[in-house]
mmCIF file of C-alpha atoms in Angstrom:
data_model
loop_
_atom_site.group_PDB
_atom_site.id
_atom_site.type_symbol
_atom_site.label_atom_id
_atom_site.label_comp_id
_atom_site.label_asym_id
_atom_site.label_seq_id
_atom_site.Cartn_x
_atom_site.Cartn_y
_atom_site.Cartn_z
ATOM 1 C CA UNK A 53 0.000 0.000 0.000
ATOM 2 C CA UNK A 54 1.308 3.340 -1.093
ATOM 3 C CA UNK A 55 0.610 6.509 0.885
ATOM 4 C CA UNK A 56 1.145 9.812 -0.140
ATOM 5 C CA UNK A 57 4.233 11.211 0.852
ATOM 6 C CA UNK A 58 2.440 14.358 2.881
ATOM 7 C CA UNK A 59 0.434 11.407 4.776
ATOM 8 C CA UNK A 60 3.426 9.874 6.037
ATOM 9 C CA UNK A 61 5.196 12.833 6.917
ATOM 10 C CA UNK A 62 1.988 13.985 8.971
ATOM 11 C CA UNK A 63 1.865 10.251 10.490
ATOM 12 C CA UNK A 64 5.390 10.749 11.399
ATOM 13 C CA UNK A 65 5.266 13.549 12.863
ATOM 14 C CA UNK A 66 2.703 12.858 14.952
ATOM 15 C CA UNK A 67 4.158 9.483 15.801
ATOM 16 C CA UNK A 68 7.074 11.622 17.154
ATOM 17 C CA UNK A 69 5.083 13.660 18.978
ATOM 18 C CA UNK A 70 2.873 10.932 21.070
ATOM 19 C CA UNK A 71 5.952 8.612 21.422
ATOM 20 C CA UNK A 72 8.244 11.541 23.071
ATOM 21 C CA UNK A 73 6.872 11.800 26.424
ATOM 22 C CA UNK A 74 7.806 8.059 26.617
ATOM 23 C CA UNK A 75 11.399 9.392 26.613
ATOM 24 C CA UNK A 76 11.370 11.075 29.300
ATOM 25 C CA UNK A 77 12.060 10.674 32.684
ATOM 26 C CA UNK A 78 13.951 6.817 33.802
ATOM 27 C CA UNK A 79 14.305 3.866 31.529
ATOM 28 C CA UNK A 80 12.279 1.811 33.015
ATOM 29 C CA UNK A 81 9.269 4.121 32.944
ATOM 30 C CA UNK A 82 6.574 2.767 30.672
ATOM 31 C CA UNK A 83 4.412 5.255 28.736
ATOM 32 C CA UNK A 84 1.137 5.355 30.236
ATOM 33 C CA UNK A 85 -2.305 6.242 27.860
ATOM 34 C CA UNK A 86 -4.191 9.217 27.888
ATOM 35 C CA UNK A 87 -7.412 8.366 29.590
ATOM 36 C CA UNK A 88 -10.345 10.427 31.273
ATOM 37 C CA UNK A 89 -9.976 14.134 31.053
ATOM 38 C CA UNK A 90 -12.224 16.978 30.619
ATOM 39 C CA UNK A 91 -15.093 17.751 28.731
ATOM 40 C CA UNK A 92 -14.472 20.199 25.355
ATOM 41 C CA UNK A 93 -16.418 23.687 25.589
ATOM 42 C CA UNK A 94 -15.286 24.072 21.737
ATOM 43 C CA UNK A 95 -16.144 21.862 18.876
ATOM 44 C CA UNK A 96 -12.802 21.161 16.682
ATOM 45 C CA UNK A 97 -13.467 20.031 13.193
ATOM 46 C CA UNK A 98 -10.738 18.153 13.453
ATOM 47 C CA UNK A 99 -11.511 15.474 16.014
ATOM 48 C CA UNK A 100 -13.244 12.640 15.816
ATOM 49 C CA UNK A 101 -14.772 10.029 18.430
ATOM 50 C CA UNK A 102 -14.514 6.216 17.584
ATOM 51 C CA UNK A 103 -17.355 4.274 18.283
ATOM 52 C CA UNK A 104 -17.929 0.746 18.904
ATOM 53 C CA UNK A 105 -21.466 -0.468 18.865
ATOM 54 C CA UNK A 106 -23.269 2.849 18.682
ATOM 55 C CA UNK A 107 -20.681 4.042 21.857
ATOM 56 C CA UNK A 108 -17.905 6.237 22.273
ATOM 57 C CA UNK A 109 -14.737 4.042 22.646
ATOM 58 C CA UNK A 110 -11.571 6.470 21.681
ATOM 59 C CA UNK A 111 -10.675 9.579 20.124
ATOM 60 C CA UNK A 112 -8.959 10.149 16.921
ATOM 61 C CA UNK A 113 -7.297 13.297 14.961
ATOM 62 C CA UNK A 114 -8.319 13.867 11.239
ATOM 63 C CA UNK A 115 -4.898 14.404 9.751
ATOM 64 C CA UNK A 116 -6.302 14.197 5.846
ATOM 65 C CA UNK A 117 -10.044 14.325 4.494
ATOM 66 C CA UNK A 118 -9.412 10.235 4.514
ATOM 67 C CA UNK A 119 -7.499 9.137 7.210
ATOM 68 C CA UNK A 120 -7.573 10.075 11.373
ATOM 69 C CA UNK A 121 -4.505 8.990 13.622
ATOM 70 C CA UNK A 122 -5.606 7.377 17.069
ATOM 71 C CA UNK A 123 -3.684 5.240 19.978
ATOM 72 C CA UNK A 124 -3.247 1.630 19.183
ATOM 73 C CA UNK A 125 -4.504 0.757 22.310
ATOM 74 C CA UNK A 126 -7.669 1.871 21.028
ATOM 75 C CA UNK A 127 -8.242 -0.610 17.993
ATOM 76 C CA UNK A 128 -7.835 -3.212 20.385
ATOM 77 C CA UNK A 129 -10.795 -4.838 22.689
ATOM 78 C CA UNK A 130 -10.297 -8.187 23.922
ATOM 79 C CA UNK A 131 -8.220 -8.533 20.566
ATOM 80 C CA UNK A 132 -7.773 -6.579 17.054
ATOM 81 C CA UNK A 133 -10.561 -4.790 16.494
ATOM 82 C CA UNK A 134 -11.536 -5.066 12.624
ATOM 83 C CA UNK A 135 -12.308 -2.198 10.943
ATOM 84 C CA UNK A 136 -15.747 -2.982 10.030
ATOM 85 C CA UNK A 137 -16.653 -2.431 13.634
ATOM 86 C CA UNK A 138 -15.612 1.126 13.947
ATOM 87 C CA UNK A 139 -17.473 4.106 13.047
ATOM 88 C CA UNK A 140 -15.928 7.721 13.698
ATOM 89 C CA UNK A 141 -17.794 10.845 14.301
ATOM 90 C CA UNK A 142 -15.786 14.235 13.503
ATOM 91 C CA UNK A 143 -16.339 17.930 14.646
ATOM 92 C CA UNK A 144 -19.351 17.050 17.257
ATOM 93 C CA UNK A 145 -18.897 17.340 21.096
ATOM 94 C CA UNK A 146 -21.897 15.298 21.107
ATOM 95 C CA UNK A 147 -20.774 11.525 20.737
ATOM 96 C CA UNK A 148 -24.515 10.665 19.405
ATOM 97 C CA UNK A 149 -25.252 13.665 16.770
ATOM 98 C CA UNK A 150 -23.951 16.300 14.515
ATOM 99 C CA UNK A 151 -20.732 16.358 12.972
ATOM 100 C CA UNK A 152 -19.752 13.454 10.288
ATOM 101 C CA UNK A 153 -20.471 10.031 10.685
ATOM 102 C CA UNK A 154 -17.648 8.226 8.255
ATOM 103 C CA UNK A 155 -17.087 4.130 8.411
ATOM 104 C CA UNK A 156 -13.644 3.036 8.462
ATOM 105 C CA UNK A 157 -12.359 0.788 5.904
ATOM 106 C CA UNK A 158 -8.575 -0.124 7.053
ATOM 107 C CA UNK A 159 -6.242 0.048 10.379
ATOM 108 C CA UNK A 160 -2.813 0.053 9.783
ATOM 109 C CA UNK A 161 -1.592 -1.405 13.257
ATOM 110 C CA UNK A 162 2.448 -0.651 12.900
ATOM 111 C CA UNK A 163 4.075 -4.402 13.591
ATOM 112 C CA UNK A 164 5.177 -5.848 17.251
ATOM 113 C CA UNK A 165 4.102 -2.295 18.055
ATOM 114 C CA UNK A 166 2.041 -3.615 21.116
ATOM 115 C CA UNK A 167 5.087 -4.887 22.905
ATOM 116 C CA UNK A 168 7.471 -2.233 22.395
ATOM 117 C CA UNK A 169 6.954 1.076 24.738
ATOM 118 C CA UNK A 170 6.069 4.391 22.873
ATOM 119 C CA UNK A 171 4.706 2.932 19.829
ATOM 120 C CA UNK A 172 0.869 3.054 20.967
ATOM 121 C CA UNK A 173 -0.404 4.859 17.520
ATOM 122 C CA UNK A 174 -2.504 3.452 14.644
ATOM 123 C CA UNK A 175 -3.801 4.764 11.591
ATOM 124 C CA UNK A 176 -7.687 4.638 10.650
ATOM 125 C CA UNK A 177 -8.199 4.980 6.408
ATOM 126 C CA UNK A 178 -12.104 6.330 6.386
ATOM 127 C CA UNK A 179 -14.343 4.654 4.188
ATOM 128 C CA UNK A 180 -14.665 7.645 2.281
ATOM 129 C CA UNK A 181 -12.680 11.215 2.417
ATOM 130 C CA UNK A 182 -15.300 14.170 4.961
ATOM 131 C CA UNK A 183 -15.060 17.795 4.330
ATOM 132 C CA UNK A 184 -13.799 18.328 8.043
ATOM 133 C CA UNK A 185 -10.468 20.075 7.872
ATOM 134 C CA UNK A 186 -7.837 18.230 9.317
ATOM 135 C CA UNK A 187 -5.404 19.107 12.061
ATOM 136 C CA UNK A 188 -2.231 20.647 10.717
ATOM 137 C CA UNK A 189 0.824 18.773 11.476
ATOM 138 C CA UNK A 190 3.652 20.011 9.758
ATOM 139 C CA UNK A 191 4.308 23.463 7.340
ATOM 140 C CA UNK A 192 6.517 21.481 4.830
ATOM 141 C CA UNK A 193 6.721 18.053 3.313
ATOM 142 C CA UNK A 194 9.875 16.030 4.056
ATOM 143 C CA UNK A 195 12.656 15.526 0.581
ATOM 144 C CA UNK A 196 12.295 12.375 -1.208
ATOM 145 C CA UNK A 197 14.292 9.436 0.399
ATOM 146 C CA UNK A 198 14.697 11.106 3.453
ATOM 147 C CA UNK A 199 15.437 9.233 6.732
ATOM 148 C CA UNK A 200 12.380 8.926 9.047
ATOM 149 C CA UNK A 201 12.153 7.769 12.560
ATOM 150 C CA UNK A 202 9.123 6.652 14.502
#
């Protein structure tokens, strides 16, 4: 599967920015998942809640009109979630209405990713692109053949 270059480099970047915190502090210190918090006074077009069986499960970032980056942990239940069983709404506070309701149609889990620390992302490819505009990531797209790190 090819991606487009400015996908990857957004993925990346991203991936570099969740895995970071992991980083810091002692060795041994395993990254722990971002769980809880507050409720959002503002809507963000951007965002996007994951839901399993009608229910909010996770929350993802729209990073192109087709694809939203999440936390592995959250296409996982009591195994791999398949895609057919997640549904995303985008740019509502309200779990149940408003916003865009888009299917997903792929995960791209990254390999061995659940036992090694700091790698807790996954990509979701919607079923079809939304009109939502995504979060930006990065002002410029990375040279051809350039060496990545996530």
């Amino acid at each position: 599967m090819l991606l487009p270059r400015s996908l990857v480099a957004a993925g990346i970047a991203l991936g570099v920015a969740v895995a970071a915190p992991a980083f810091t502090g002692t060795a041994s210190a395993a990254p722990k998942p971002i769980v809880g918090g507050e409720q959002a006074t503002s809507t963000y077009s951007f965002m996007g809640s994951i839901q399993v069986n009608g229910g909010h499960y996770c929350g993802a970032s729209l990073i192109s009109p087709g694809w939203m980056v999440t936390a592995l942990h959250c296409t996982y239940g009591n195994g791999p979630l398949p895609a057919s069983a997640l549904r995303v709404r985008i740019g509502s506070n309200d779990h149940l209405s408003g916003g865009t309701l888009a299917g997903v149609s792929q995960i791209v889990r990254p390999s061995n990713s659940q036992s090694m620390p700091g790698q807790d992302i996954a990509l979701l490819r919607l079923s079809s692109q939304v009109s939502n505009t995504p979060v930006p990531i990065t002002g410029a797209t990375p040279a051809d053949n350039s060496a990545t790190r996530l």
